[in-house]
Short mmCIF file of C-alpha atoms and ligand atoms in Angstrom, two decimals:
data_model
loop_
_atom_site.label_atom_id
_atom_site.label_comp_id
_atom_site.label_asym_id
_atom_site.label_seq_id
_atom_site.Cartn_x
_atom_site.Cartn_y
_atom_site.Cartn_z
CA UNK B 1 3.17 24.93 6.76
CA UNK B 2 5.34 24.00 9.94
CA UNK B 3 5.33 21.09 12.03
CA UNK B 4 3.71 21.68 15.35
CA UNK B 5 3.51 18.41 17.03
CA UNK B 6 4.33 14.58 16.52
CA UNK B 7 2.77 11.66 18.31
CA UNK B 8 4.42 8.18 18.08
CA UNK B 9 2.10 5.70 18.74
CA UNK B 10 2.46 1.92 18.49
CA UNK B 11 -0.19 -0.22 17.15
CA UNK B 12 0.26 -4.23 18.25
CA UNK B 13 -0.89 -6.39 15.27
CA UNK B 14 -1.37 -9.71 16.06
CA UNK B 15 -1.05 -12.28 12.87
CA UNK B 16 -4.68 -13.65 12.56
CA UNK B 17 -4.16 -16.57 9.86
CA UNK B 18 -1.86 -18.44 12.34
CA UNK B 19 1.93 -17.89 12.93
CA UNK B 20 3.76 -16.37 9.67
CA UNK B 21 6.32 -18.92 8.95
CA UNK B 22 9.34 -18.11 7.13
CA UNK B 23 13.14 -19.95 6.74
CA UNK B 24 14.65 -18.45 9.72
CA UNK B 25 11.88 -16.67 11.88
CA UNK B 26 8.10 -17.28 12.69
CA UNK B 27 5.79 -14.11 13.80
CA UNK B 28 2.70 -14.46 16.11
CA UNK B 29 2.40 -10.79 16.52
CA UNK B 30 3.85 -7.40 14.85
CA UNK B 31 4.60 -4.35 16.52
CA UNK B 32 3.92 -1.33 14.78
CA UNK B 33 5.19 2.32 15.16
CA UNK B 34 3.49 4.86 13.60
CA UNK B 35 4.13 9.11 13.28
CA UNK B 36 1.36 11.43 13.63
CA UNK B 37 2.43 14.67 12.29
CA UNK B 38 0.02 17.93 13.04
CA UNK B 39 0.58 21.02 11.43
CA UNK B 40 0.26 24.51 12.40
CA UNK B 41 -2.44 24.28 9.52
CA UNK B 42 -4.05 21.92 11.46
CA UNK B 43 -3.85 19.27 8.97
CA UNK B 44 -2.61 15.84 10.70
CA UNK B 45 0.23 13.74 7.94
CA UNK B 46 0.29 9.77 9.09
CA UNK B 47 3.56 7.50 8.33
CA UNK B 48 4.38 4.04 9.55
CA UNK B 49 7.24 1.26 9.93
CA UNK B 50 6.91 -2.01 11.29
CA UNK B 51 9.56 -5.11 11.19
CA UNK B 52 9.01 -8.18 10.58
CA UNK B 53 10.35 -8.94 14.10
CA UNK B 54 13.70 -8.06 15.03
CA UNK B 55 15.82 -10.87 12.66
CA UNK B 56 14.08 -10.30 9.26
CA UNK B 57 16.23 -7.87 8.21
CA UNK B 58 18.77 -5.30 10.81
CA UNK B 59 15.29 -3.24 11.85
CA UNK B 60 13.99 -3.69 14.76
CA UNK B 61 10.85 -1.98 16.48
CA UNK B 62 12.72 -0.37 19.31
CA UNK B 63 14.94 0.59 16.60
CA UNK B 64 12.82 2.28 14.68
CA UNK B 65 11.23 4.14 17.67
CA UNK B 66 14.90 5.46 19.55
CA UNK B 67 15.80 6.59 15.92
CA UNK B 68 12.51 9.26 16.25
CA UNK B 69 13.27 9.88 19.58
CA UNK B 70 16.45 11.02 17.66
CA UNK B 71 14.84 13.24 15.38
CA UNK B 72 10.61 14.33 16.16
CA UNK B 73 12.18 17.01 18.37
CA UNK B 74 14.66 18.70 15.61
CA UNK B 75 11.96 18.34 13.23
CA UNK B 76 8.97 20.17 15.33
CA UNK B 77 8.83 24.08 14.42
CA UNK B 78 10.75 23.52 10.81
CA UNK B 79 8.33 24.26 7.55
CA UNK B 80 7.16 21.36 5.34
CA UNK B 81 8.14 22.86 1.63
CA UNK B 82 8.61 19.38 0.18
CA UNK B 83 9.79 15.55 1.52
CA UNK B 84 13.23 15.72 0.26
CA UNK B 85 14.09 19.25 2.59
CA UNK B 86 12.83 17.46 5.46
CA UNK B 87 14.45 14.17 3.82
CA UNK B 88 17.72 16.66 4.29
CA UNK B 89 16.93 18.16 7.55
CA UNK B 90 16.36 14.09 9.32
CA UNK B 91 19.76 13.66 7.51
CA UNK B 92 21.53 16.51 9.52
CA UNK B 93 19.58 14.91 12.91
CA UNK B 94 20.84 11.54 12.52
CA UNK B 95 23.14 9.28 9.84
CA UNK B 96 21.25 6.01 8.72
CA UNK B 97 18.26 4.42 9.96
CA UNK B 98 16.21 5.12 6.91
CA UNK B 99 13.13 2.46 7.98
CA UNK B 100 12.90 5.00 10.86
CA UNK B 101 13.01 8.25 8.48
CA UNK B 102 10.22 6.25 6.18
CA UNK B 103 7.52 6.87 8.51
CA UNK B 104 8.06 10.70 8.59
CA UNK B 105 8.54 10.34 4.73
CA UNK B 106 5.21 8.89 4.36
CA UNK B 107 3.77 11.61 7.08
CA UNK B 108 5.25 14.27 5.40
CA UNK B 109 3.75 12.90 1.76
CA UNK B 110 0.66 12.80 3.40
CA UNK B 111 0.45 16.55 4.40
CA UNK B 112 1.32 17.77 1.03
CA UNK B 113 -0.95 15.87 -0.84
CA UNK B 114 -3.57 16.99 1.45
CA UNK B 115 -2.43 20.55 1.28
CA UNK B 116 -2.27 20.58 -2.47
CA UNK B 117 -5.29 18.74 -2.43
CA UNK B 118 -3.55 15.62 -4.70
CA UNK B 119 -3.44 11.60 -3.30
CA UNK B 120 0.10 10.91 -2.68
CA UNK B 121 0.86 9.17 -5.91
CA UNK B 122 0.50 12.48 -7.73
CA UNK B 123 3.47 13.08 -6.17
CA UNK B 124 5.49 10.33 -6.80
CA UNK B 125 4.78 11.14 -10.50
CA UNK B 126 1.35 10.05 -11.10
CA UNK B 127 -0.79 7.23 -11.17
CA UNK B 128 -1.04 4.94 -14.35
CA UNK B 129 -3.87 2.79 -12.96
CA UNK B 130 -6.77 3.11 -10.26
CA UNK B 131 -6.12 -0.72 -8.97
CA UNK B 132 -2.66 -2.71 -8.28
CA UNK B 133 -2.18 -6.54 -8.18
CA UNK B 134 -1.55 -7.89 -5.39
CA UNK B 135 -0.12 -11.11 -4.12
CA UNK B 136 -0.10 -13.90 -1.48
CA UNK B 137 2.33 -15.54 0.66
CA UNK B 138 2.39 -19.12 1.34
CA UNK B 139 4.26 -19.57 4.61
CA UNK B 140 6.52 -22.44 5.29
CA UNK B 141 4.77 -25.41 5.47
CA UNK B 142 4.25 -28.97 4.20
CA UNK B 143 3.53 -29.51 0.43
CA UNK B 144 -0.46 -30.57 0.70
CA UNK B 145 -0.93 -26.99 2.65
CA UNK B 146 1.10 -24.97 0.63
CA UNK B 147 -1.14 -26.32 -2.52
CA UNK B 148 -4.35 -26.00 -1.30
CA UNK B 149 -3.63 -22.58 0.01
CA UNK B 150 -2.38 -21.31 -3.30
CA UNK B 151 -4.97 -22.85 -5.29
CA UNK B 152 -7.59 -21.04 -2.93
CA UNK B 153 -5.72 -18.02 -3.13
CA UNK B 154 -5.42 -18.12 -6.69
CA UNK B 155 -9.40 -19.07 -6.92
CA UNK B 156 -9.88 -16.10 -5.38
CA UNK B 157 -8.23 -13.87 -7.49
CA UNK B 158 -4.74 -13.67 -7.16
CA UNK B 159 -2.73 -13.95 -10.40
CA UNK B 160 1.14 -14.08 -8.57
CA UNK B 161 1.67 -16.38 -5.37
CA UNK B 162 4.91 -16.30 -3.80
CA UNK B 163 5.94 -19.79 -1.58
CA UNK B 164 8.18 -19.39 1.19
CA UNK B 165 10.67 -22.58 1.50
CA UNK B 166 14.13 -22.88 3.40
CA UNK B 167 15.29 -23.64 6.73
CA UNK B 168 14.40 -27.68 5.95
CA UNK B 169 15.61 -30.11 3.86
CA UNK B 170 15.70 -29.92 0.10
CA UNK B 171 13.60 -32.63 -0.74
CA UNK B 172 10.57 -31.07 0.90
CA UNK B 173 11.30 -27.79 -0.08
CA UNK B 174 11.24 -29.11 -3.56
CA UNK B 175 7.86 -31.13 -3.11
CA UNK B 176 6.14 -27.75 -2.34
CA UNK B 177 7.36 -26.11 -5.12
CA UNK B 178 6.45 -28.78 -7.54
CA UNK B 179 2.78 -29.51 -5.10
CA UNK B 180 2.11 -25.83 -5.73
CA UNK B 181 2.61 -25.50 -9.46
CA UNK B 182 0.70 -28.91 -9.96
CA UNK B 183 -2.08 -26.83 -8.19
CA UNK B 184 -1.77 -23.46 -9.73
CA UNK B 185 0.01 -24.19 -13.04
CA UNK B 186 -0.09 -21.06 -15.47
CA UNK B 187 -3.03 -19.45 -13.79
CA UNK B 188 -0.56 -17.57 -11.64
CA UNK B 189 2.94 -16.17 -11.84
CA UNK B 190 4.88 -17.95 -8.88
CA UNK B 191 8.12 -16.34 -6.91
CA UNK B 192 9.76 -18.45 -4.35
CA UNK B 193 11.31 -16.98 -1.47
CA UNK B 194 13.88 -18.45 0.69
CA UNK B 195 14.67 -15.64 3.18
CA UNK B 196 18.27 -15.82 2.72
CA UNK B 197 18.51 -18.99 4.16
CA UNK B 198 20.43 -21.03 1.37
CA UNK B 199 23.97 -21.89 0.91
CA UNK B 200 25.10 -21.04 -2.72
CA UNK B 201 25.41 -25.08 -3.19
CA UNK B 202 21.98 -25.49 -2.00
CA UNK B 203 20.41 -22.87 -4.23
CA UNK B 204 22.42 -24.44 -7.32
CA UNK B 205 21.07 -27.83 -6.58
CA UNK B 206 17.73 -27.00 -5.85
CA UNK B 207 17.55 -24.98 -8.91
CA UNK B 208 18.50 -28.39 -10.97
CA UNK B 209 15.53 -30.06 -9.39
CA UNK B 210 12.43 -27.75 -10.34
CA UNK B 211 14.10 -26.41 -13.91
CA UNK B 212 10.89 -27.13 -15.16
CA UNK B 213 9.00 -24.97 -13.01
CA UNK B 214 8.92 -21.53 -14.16
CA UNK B 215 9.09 -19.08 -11.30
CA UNK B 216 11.30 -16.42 -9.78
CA UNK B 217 13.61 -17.05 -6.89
CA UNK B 218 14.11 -14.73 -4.61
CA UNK B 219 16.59 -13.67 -1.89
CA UNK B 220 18.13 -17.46 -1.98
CA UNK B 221 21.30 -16.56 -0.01
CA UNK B 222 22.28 -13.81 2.52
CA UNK B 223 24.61 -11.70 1.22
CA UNK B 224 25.16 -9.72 -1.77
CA UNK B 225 28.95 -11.59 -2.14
CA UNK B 226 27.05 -15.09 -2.27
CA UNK B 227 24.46 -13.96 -4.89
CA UNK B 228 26.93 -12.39 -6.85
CA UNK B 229 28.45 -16.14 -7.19
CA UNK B 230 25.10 -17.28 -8.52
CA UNK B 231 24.99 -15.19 -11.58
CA UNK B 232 24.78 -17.15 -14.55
CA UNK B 233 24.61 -20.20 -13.09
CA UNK B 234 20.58 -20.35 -12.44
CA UNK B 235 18.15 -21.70 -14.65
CA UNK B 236 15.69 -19.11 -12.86
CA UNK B 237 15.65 -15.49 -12.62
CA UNK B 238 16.74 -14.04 -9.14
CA UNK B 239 15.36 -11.48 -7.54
CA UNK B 240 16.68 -9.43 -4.74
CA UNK B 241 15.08 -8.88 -1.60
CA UNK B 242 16.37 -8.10 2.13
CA UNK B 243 19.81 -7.51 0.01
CA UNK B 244 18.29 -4.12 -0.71
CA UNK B 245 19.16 -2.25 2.08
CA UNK B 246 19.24 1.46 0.43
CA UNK B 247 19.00 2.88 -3.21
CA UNK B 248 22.60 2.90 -3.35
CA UNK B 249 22.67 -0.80 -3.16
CA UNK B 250 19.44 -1.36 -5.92
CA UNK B 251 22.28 0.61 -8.28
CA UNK B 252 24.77 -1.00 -7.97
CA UNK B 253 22.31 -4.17 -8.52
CA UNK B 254 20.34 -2.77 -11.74
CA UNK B 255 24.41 -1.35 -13.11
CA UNK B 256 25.72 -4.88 -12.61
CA UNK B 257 23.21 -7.20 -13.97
CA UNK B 258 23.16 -8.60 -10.74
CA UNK B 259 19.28 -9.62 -10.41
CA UNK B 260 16.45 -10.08 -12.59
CA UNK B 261 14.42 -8.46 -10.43
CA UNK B 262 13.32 -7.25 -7.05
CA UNK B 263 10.53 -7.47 -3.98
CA UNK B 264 10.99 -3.78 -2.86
CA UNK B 265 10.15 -3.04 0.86
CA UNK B 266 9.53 0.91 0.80
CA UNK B 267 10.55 1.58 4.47
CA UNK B 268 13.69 -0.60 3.93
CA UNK B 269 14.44 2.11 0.99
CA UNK B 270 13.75 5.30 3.13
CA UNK B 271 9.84 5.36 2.24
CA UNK B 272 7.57 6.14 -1.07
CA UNK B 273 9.81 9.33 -2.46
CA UNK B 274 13.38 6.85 -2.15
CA UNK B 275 11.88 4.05 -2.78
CA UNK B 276 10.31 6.33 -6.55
CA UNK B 277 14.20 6.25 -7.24
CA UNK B 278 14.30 2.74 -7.13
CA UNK B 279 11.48 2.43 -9.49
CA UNK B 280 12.79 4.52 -12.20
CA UNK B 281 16.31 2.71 -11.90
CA UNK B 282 14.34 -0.37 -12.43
CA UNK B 283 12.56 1.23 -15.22
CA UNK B 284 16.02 2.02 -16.86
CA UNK B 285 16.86 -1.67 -17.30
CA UNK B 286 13.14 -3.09 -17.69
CA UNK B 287 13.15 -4.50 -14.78
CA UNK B 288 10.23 -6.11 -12.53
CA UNK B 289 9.74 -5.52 -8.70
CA UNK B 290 6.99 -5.36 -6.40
CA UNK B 291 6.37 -2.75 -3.88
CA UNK B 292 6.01 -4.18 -0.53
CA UNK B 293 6.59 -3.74 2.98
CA UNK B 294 7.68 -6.37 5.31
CA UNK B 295 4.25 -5.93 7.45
CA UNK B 296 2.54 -2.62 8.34
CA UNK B 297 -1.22 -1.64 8.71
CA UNK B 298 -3.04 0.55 5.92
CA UNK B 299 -0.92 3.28 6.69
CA UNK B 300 2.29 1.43 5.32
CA UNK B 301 -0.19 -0.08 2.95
CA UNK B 302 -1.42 3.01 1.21
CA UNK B 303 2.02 3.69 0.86
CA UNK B 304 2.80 1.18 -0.98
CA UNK B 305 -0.53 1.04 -3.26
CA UNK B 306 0.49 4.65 -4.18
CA UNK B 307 3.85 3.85 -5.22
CA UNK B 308 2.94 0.66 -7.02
CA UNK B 309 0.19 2.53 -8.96
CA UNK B 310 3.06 5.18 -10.68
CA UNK B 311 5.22 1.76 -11.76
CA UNK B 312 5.01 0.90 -15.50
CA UNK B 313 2.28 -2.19 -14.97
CA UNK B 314 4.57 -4.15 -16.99
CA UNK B 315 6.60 -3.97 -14.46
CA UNK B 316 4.69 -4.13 -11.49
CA UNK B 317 4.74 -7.43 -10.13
CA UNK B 318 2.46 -6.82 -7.39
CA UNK B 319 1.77 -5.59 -3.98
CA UNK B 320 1.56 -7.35 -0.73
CA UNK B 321 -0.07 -5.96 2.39
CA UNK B 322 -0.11 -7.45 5.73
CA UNK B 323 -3.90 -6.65 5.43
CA UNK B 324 -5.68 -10.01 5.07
CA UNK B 325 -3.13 -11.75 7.50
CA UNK B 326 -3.90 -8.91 10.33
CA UNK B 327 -7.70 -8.70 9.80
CA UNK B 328 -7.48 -5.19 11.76
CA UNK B 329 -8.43 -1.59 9.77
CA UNK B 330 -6.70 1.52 11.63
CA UNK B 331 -9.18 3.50 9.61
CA UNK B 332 -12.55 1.36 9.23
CA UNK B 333 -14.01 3.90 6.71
CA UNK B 334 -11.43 3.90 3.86
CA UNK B 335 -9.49 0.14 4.23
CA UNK B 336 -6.96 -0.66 2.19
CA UNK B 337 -7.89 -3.89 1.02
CA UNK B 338 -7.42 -7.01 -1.24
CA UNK B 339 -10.60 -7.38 -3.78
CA UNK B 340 -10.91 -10.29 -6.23
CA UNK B 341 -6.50 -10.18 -6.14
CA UNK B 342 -6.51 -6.15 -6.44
CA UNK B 343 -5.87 -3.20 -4.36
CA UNK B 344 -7.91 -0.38 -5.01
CA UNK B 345 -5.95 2.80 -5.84
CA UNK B 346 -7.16 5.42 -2.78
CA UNK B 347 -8.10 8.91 -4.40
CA UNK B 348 -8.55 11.07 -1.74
CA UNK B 349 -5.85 13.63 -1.31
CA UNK B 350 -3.04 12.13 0.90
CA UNK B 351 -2.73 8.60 1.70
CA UNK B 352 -6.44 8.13 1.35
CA UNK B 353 -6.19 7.01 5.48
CA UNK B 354 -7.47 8.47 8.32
CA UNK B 355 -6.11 6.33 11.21
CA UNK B 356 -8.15 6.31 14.10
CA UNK B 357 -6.21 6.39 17.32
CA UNK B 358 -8.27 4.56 19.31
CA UNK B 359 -7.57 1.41 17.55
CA UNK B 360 -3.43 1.70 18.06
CA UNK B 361 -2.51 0.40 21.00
CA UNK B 362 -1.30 3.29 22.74
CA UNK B 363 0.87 6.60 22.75
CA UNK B 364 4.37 6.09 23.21
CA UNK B 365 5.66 9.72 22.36
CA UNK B 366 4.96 13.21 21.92
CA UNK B 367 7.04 15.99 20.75
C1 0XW D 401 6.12 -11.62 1.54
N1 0XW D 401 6.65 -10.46 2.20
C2 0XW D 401 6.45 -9.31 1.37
C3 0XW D 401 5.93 -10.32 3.48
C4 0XW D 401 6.77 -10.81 4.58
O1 0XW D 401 6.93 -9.82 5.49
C5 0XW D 401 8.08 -11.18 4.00
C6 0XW D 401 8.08 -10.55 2.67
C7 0XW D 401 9.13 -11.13 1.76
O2 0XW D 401 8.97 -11.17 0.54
O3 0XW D 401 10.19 -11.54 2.25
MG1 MG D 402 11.06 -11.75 0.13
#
């Protein structure tokens, strides 16, 4: 099977719930970039990466789409045997930029799991479940709305909220916190998320003020120096977030003791058959992640549900998709979507998505 063609097309996804709101950004609209990868077996792979903007994390979407400007045209007329030869062959095209490579990751995935007739997480090693957990996001925001939107969250289904704080002062960062568990109490696992956007002597003192509260925090500080400094001095497990930047770094993390566990973004780790590494290094040491992207359509979504359903569901703690914050299907027919807190495992060979390209904004590429 060789590559014949790939189309890179952008899809525009505006955020329907109201701007996302998170310690050191706020996103009205996402922009998308997706790879459509044809075969000379006809069959047609779909991948996808989108940024959370361009200050999230050091991706960016004209980033993403220069990088496979970089590579679609050393890649078309090469054979698909398997992800990690053409894993090799975007290696020899161009160092780095593995949120780029992701989307061809997931495209190639795609293609063999439709040629072999298998969904994708066959692949990644099999699937232990037929639905994932998911979770919501509570934006920045004042204590009353934080509560009310996790207790309606949680009424609906949802058994782990996470609640973004930072970027204010500490006293209202810690009134959410405490407004939220008041509303949600044991009926949900709770993570809170600053973004990177705390000083080590914040994160110490808020810590103090909620030791009550039982929840995970996650990517408190911005670098991996300044959460090193935090170890053993929490009351609350840490997990890592944006601080994951490759597999080499969720090593060195899992080796060291350094976190308790992590939110996983699977573009940020190369796509589904890196970000499988990651997963059985966290199975190694017991620990929890989820498996995430930072915002994506079902394409990057079925991606991630595939991944999620090989983890140990011990270990799975959950999987949020940009889905209900978008309210926008690329493929109408087979959705990935939230039911009653739970993402329905797809089971058709592939992904499980057929995107349909009138409803991506337009073609930006072809090769
Ligand atoms: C909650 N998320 C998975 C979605 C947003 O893109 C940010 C992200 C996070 O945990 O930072
Ligand atoms: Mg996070």
């Amino acid at each position: 099977m060789k590559i014949e063609r790939i189309t890179v097309h952008q899809a525009r996804l505006p955020v329907a719930t109201g701007a996302y709101r998170m310690s050191r950004t706020s996103v009205e609209e996402l922009d998308s970039t997706l790879v459509e990868v044809v075969t000379d077996e006809g069959l047609t792979g779909w991948g996808e990466t989108c940024p959370l903007g361009p200050v999230y994390q050091p991706h960016h979407a004209l980033g993403a789409r220069a990088a496979l400007e970089q590579i679609a045209p050393g890649l078309v007329g090469t054979d698909v045997p398997s992800a990690r030869v053409v894993a090799r062959r975007m290696d020899a095209l161009l160092t780095g930029h593995d949120y780029a490579k992701a989307a061809v990751d997931t495209a190639v995935l795609d293609l063999l799991g439709q040629r072999l007739g298998v969904p994708v997480s066959t692949l990644l090693g099999g699937a232990l479940v037929d639905r994932v957990p998911s979770y919501w996001s509570v934006t920045v925001g004042s204590p009353e709305e934080g509560a009310r939107v996790a207790a309606e969250k949680v009424e609906a289904g949802y058994r782990r909220v996470q609640v973004k704080i930072g970027g204010r002062d500490l006293a209202t960062d810690v009134e959410t916190v405490r407004a939220v568990w008041s509303a949600v109490g044991h009926r949900a696992r709770l993570a809170v998320d600053a973004n990177r956007a705390m000083t080590v002597a914040h994160a110490l003192q808020f810590d103090r003020l909620v030791t009550d509260i039982p929840f995970a925090l996650e990517q408190p500080c911005d670098t991996l120096e300044e959460m090193e400094l935090l170890r053993g001095r929490l009351h609350h497990p840490v997990y890592l977030d944006e601080n994951t930047v490759d597999v080499g770094t969720v090593l060195r993390a899992v080796g060291s003791g350094l976190c308790e566990g992590f939110s996983f973004k699977v573009t940020r780790l190369g796509g589904p058959t890196k970000a499988a590494l990651a997963r059985d290094l966290c199975a190694l040491r017991s620990l929890p992640h989820t498996c995430d992207d930072a915002w994506g359509g079902d394409v990057i979504a079925a991606a991630c549900v595939h991944l999620a359903a090989t983890v140990d569901p011990r270990l799975l703690d959950g999987v949020w998709i940009a889905q209900d914050y978008i309210g926008h299907h690329y493929d109408p027919d087979h959705p990935i979507a939230v039911e009653h807190g739970e993402i329905a495992v797809p089971r058709g060979p592939g992904l499980g998505v057929h995107p349909r390209p009138e409803r991506l904004t337009g073609v930006i590429a072809t090769y």
